[in-house]
Amino acid sequence: SAEIMIRNAITKTPIFIFAILCITKQFLTDAAMTCGEGTFLSNDTESCECDTRNITCSTLTNNVARQFDTSSVYIGGLFDKTGFYWGEEIFNMTIDMLNDHNDGWHDDILSDGTEIKSLVVNAACDPKVAVPAYWKLQTEWGNPLHGIIGCRCSGASISVSRIAGLENVPVVSMSSTSARLSRVDEFPSFFRLVGPDDYRGQ
């Protein structure tokens, strides 16, 4: 049944969730990574505030003040909802289990009270769909966006990872096998759970 398939598959999914957490935990404690120029991370409000000693302050986005949530890790999912419909179920179940500290399943993860917040959007295995979906997660949802799980197809992963790399947002794909994605200079924040095509063919 679908439930049994999900239960069997979920034993593998924490690997990439843990990878995202290890990479992005620094964002929660490093003010320089979460606050703009001329700002500092206030311990009182847990948000970015202007440093009165500095005339440059970039806490405004589109003339609207943006406060960063430092009590949560924001992980977006870019999945092909048509050809990989059950991936969203596995992803959401894994997040729920990691956030539940009383189910006996890795209850020591994020024991400091940090919560994983997630949102899955459709990447459709298409760069023209995946890039706008990533941008929406980055600009309208992530506060800030700490990492991405996806994409399933290499073409979408290449397009998204090129942009995410410029913004230091980790992208972890479970199935993109293009050898091109191994170029660290071009995709510095891309990681995957499968080998590249040129390696797998040997």
mmCIF file of C-alpha atoms in Angstrom:
data_model
loop_
_atom_site.group_PDB
_atom_site.id
_atom_site.type_symbol
_atom_site.label_atom_id
_atom_site.label_comp_id
_atom_site.label_asym_id
_atom_site.label_seq_id
_atom_site.Cartn_x
_atom_site.Cartn_y
_atom_site.Cartn_z
ATOM 1 C CA SER A 1 0.000 0.000 0.000
ATOM 2 C CA ALA A 2 1.025 3.640 -0.304
ATOM 3 C CA GLU A 3 1.321 3.932 3.486
ATOM 4 C CA ILE A 4 3.725 0.981 3.698
ATOM 5 C CA MET A 5 5.776 2.428 0.820
ATOM 6 C CA ILE A 6 6.002 5.757 2.631
ATOM 7 C CA ARG A 7 6.942 4.087 5.925
ATOM 8 C CA ASN A 8 9.704 2.113 4.177
ATOM 9 C CA ALA A 9 11.003 5.134 2.284
ATOM 10 C CA ILE A 10 10.978 7.450 5.273
ATOM 11 C CA THR A 11 13.876 5.563 6.866
ATOM 12 C CA LYS A 12 16.069 7.071 4.125
ATOM 13 C CA THR A 13 14.727 10.614 4.066
ATOM 14 C CA PRO A 14 16.298 11.880 7.331
ATOM 15 C CA ILE A 15 19.674 11.778 5.600
ATOM 16 C CA PHE A 16 18.967 14.833 3.494
ATOM 17 C CA ILE A 17 16.971 16.539 6.248
ATOM 18 C CA PHE A 18 19.978 16.174 8.555
ATOM 19 C CA ALA A 19 22.253 17.474 5.802
ATOM 20 C CA ILE A 20 20.152 20.621 5.541
ATOM 21 C CA LEU A 21 20.108 21.073 9.320
ATOM 22 C CA CYS A 22 23.880 20.694 9.636
ATOM 23 C CA ILE A 23 24.505 23.166 6.825
ATOM 24 C CA THR A 24 21.976 25.747 7.914
ATOM 25 C CA LYS A 25 22.166 25.687 11.701
ATOM 26 C CA GLN A 26 24.777 28.448 11.439
ATOM 27 C CA PHE A 27 22.128 30.777 10.032
ATOM 28 C CA LEU A 28 20.325 30.722 13.379
ATOM 29 C CA THR A 29 23.336 31.872 15.359
ATOM 30 C CA ASP A 30 25.340 33.986 12.927
ATOM 31 C CA ALA A 31 23.958 37.509 12.829
ATOM 32 C CA ALA A 32 26.035 38.351 9.789
ATOM 33 C CA MET A 33 24.199 35.703 7.802
ATOM 34 C CA THR A 34 20.713 36.862 8.767
ATOM 35 C CA CYS A 35 21.001 40.626 9.091
ATOM 36 C CA GLY A 36 21.799 43.132 6.383
ATOM 37 C CA GLU A 37 24.502 45.772 6.266
ATOM 38 C CA GLY A 38 24.306 48.266 9.112
ATOM 39 C CA THR A 39 22.097 46.013 11.236
ATOM 40 C CA PHE A 40 22.534 43.629 14.131
ATOM 41 C CA LEU A 41 20.621 40.661 15.529
ATOM 42 C CA SER A 42 18.898 41.776 18.709
ATOM 43 C CA ASN A 43 18.858 39.210 21.512
ATOM 44 C CA ASP A 44 15.779 40.887 22.954
ATOM 45 C CA THR A 45 13.553 40.865 19.886
ATOM 46 C CA GLU A 46 15.344 38.108 17.913
ATOM 47 C CA SER A 47 15.088 40.311 14.826
ATOM 48 C CA CYS A 48 17.347 42.535 12.754
ATOM 49 C CA GLU A 49 17.541 46.117 13.974
ATOM 50 C CA CYS A 50 19.345 49.173 12.669
ATOM 51 C CA ASP A 51 22.673 50.000 14.228
ATOM 52 C CA THR A 52 22.389 53.681 15.134
ATOM 53 C CA ARG A 53 26.151 54.053 14.699
ATOM 54 C CA ASN A 54 25.895 53.126 11.021
ATOM 55 C CA ILE A 55 24.124 55.287 8.448
ATOM 56 C CA THR A 56 23.554 52.284 6.175
ATOM 57 C CA CYS A 57 20.733 50.029 7.239
ATOM 58 C CA SER A 58 19.107 47.380 5.046
ATOM 59 C CA THR A 59 16.273 45.977 7.116
ATOM 60 C CA LEU A 60 13.776 47.223 4.554
ATOM 61 C CA THR A 61 12.612 45.090 1.635
ATOM 62 C CA ASN A 62 10.407 46.924 -0.844
ATOM 63 C CA ASN A 63 10.053 49.639 1.813
ATOM 64 C CA VAL A 64 8.619 47.064 4.230
ATOM 65 C CA ALA A 65 10.500 46.087 7.362
ATOM 66 C CA ARG A 66 11.429 42.392 7.336
ATOM 67 C CA GLN A 67 12.030 40.609 10.615
ATOM 68 C CA PHE A 68 13.829 37.280 10.588
ATOM 69 C CA ASP A 69 12.574 34.342 12.637
ATOM 70 C CA THR A 70 15.554 32.929 14.506
ATOM 71 C CA SER A 71 13.594 30.218 16.311
ATOM 72 C CA SER A 72 12.863 28.206 13.167
ATOM 73 C CA VAL A 73 14.619 26.502 10.273
ATOM 74 C CA TYR A 74 12.820 27.155 6.967
ATOM 75 C CA ILE A 75 13.203 24.284 4.490
ATOM 76 C CA GLY A 76 11.381 24.415 1.159
ATOM 77 C CA GLY A 77 10.558 21.426 -1.001
ATOM 78 C CA LEU A 78 10.740 21.704 -4.796
ATOM 79 C CA PHE A 79 9.083 18.529 -6.049
ATOM 80 C CA ASP A 80 7.525 17.291 -9.240
ATOM 81 C CA LYS A 81 3.982 16.946 -7.907
ATOM 82 C CA THR A 82 2.808 15.007 -10.958
ATOM 83 C CA GLY A 83 5.486 12.373 -11.423
ATOM 84 C CA PHE A 84 6.674 12.316 -7.805
ATOM 85 C CA TYR A 85 3.410 12.884 -5.945
ATOM 86 C CA TRP A 86 4.355 10.703 -2.971
ATOM 87 C CA GLY A 87 7.570 12.669 -2.370
ATOM 88 C CA GLU A 88 5.626 15.449 -0.673
ATOM 89 C CA GLU A 89 4.037 12.935 1.713
ATOM 90 C CA ILE A 90 7.440 11.523 2.698
ATOM 91 C CA PHE A 91 8.884 15.013 3.113
ATOM 92 C CA ASN A 92 6.008 16.254 5.297
ATOM 93 C CA MET A 93 5.967 13.101 7.410
ATOM 94 C CA THR A 94 9.711 13.377 8.027
ATOM 95 C CA ILE A 95 9.380 17.018 9.093
ATOM 96 C CA ASP A 96 6.506 16.159 11.438
ATOM 97 C CA MET A 97 8.495 13.354 13.039
ATOM 98 C CA LEU A 98 11.569 15.552 13.515
ATOM 99 C CA ASN A 99 9.454 18.273 15.102
ATOM 100 C CA ASP A 100 7.747 15.784 17.454
ATOM 101 C CA HIS A 101 10.107 15.376 20.400
ATOM 102 C CA ASN A 102 7.968 12.740 22.115
ATOM 103 C CA ASP A 103 7.653 10.019 19.472
ATOM 104 C CA GLY A 104 10.972 8.301 20.158
ATOM 105 C CA TRP A 105 12.276 9.094 16.672
ATOM 106 C CA HIS A 106 15.400 11.271 16.855
ATOM 107 C CA ASP A 107 13.939 13.278 19.729
ATOM 108 C CA ASP A 108 17.346 14.834 20.414
ATOM 109 C CA ILE A 109 17.321 16.706 17.080
ATOM 110 C CA LEU A 110 16.732 20.433 17.625
ATOM 111 C CA SER A 111 16.197 19.848 21.326
ATOM 112 C CA ASP A 112 16.769 23.563 21.938
ATOM 113 C CA GLY A 113 13.211 24.312 20.845
ATOM 114 C CA THR A 114 14.006 25.196 17.240
ATOM 115 C CA GLU A 115 11.205 24.170 14.886
ATOM 116 C CA ILE A 116 11.475 23.084 11.258
ATOM 117 C CA LYS A 117 8.989 24.901 9.052
ATOM 118 C CA SER A 118 8.393 23.548 5.580
ATOM 119 C CA LEU A 119 6.480 24.267 2.417
ATOM 120 C CA VAL A 120 6.363 22.171 -0.749
ATOM 121 C CA VAL A 121 5.792 23.785 -4.137
ATOM 122 C CA ASN A 122 5.657 22.302 -7.607
ATOM 123 C CA ALA A 123 8.885 22.362 -9.635
ATOM 124 C CA ALA A 124 7.352 20.157 -12.364
ATOM 125 C CA CYS A 125 10.805 18.891 -13.451
ATOM 126 C CA ASP A 126 10.910 22.070 -15.530
ATOM 127 C CA PRO A 127 13.396 24.936 -15.062
ATOM 128 C CA LYS A 128 10.768 27.439 -16.206
ATOM 129 C CA VAL A 129 8.516 26.327 -13.352
ATOM 130 C CA ALA A 130 11.190 25.539 -10.754
ATOM 131 C CA VAL A 131 12.985 28.907 -10.783
ATOM 132 C CA PRO A 132 9.853 31.022 -10.113
ATOM 133 C CA ALA A 133 8.839 28.489 -7.444
ATOM 134 C CA TYR A 134 12.236 28.852 -5.763
ATOM 135 C CA TRP A 135 12.060 32.629 -5.956
ATOM 136 C CA LYS A 136 8.630 32.609 -4.327
ATOM 137 C CA LEU A 137 9.936 30.472 -1.451
ATOM 138 C CA GLN A 138 12.931 32.790 -1.070
ATOM 139 C CA THR A 139 11.129 36.135 -1.197
ATOM 140 C CA GLU A 140 7.625 35.436 0.087
ATOM 141 C CA TRP A 141 7.918 32.528 2.510
ATOM 142 C CA GLY A 142 11.382 31.795 3.904
ATOM 143 C CA ASN A 143 12.187 33.972 6.868
ATOM 144 C CA PRO A 144 14.939 33.483 5.817
ATOM 145 C CA LEU A 145 15.023 30.412 3.548
ATOM 146 C CA HIS A 146 17.615 28.057 5.018
ATOM 147 C CA GLY A 147 17.585 25.269 2.453
ATOM 148 C CA ILE A 148 15.830 23.416 -0.361
ATOM 149 C CA ILE A 149 15.052 19.724 -0.817
ATOM 150 C CA GLY A 150 14.862 19.053 -4.579
ATOM 151 C CA CYS A 151 14.609 19.171 -7.462
ATOM 152 C CA ARG A 152 13.918 15.682 -8.786
ATOM 153 C CA CYS A 153 15.127 16.337 -12.345
ATOM 154 C CA SER A 154 18.591 17.595 -13.236
ATOM 155 C CA GLY A 155 17.447 20.408 -15.526
ATOM 156 C CA ALA A 156 15.410 22.018 -12.773
ATOM 157 C CA SER A 157 18.180 21.434 -10.210
ATOM 158 C CA ILE A 158 20.752 23.105 -12.458
ATOM 159 C CA SER A 159 18.651 26.253 -12.859
ATOM 160 C CA VAL A 160 17.648 26.510 -9.194
ATOM 161 C CA SER A 161 21.101 25.639 -7.825
ATOM 162 C CA ARG A 162 22.793 28.292 -9.922
ATOM 163 C CA ILE A 163 20.663 30.989 -8.257
ATOM 164 C CA ALA A 164 20.683 29.398 -4.808
ATOM 165 C CA GLY A 165 24.477 29.184 -4.907
ATOM 166 C CA LEU A 166 24.712 32.947 -5.338
ATOM 167 C CA GLU A 167 22.610 33.331 -2.199
ATOM 168 C CA ASN A 168 24.362 30.583 -0.180
ATOM 169 C CA VAL A 169 21.147 28.568 0.089
ATOM 170 C CA PRO A 170 21.865 24.799 0.239
ATOM 171 C CA VAL A 171 20.024 22.596 -2.260
ATOM 172 C CA VAL A 172 19.879 18.847 -1.629
ATOM 173 C CA SER A 173 18.517 16.664 -4.455
ATOM 174 C CA MET A 174 17.515 13.064 -4.015
ATOM 175 C CA SER A 175 17.687 12.107 -7.688
ATOM 176 C CA SER A 176 19.416 14.679 -9.956
ATOM 177 C CA THR A 177 22.251 12.796 -11.640
ATOM 178 C CA SER A 178 23.687 15.255 -14.181
ATOM 179 C CA ALA A 179 27.493 15.241 -14.108
ATOM 180 C CA ARG A 180 27.407 19.008 -14.578
ATOM 181 C CA LEU A 181 26.073 19.441 -11.043
ATOM 182 C CA SER A 182 29.420 18.140 -9.728
ATOM 183 C CA ARG A 183 31.100 21.429 -10.674
ATOM 184 C CA VAL A 184 31.567 22.997 -7.272
ATOM 185 C CA ASP A 185 32.628 26.329 -8.739
ATOM 186 C CA GLU A 186 29.339 26.581 -10.623
ATOM 187 C CA PHE A 187 27.066 25.010 -8.002
ATOM 188 C CA PRO A 188 28.754 25.642 -4.625
ATOM 189 C CA SER A 189 25.679 24.963 -2.491
ATOM 190 C CA PHE A 190 24.374 21.874 -4.320
ATOM 191 C CA PHE A 191 24.409 18.414 -2.731
ATOM 192 C CA ARG A 192 22.791 15.130 -3.752
ATOM 193 C CA LEU A 193 22.068 11.624 -2.508
ATOM 194 C CA VAL A 194 22.852 9.840 -5.781
ATOM 195 C CA GLY A 195 25.983 9.563 -7.864
ATOM 196 C CA PRO A 196 26.448 11.561 -11.072
ATOM 197 C CA ASP A 197 25.843 9.943 -14.445
ATOM 198 C CA ASP A 198 29.523 9.755 -15.335
ATOM 199 C CA TYR A 199 30.295 7.920 -12.092
ATOM 200 C CA ARG A 200 27.310 5.596 -12.257
ATOM 201 C CA GLY A 201 28.228 4.564 -15.797
ATOM 202 C CA GLN A 202 31.678 3.297 -14.830
#
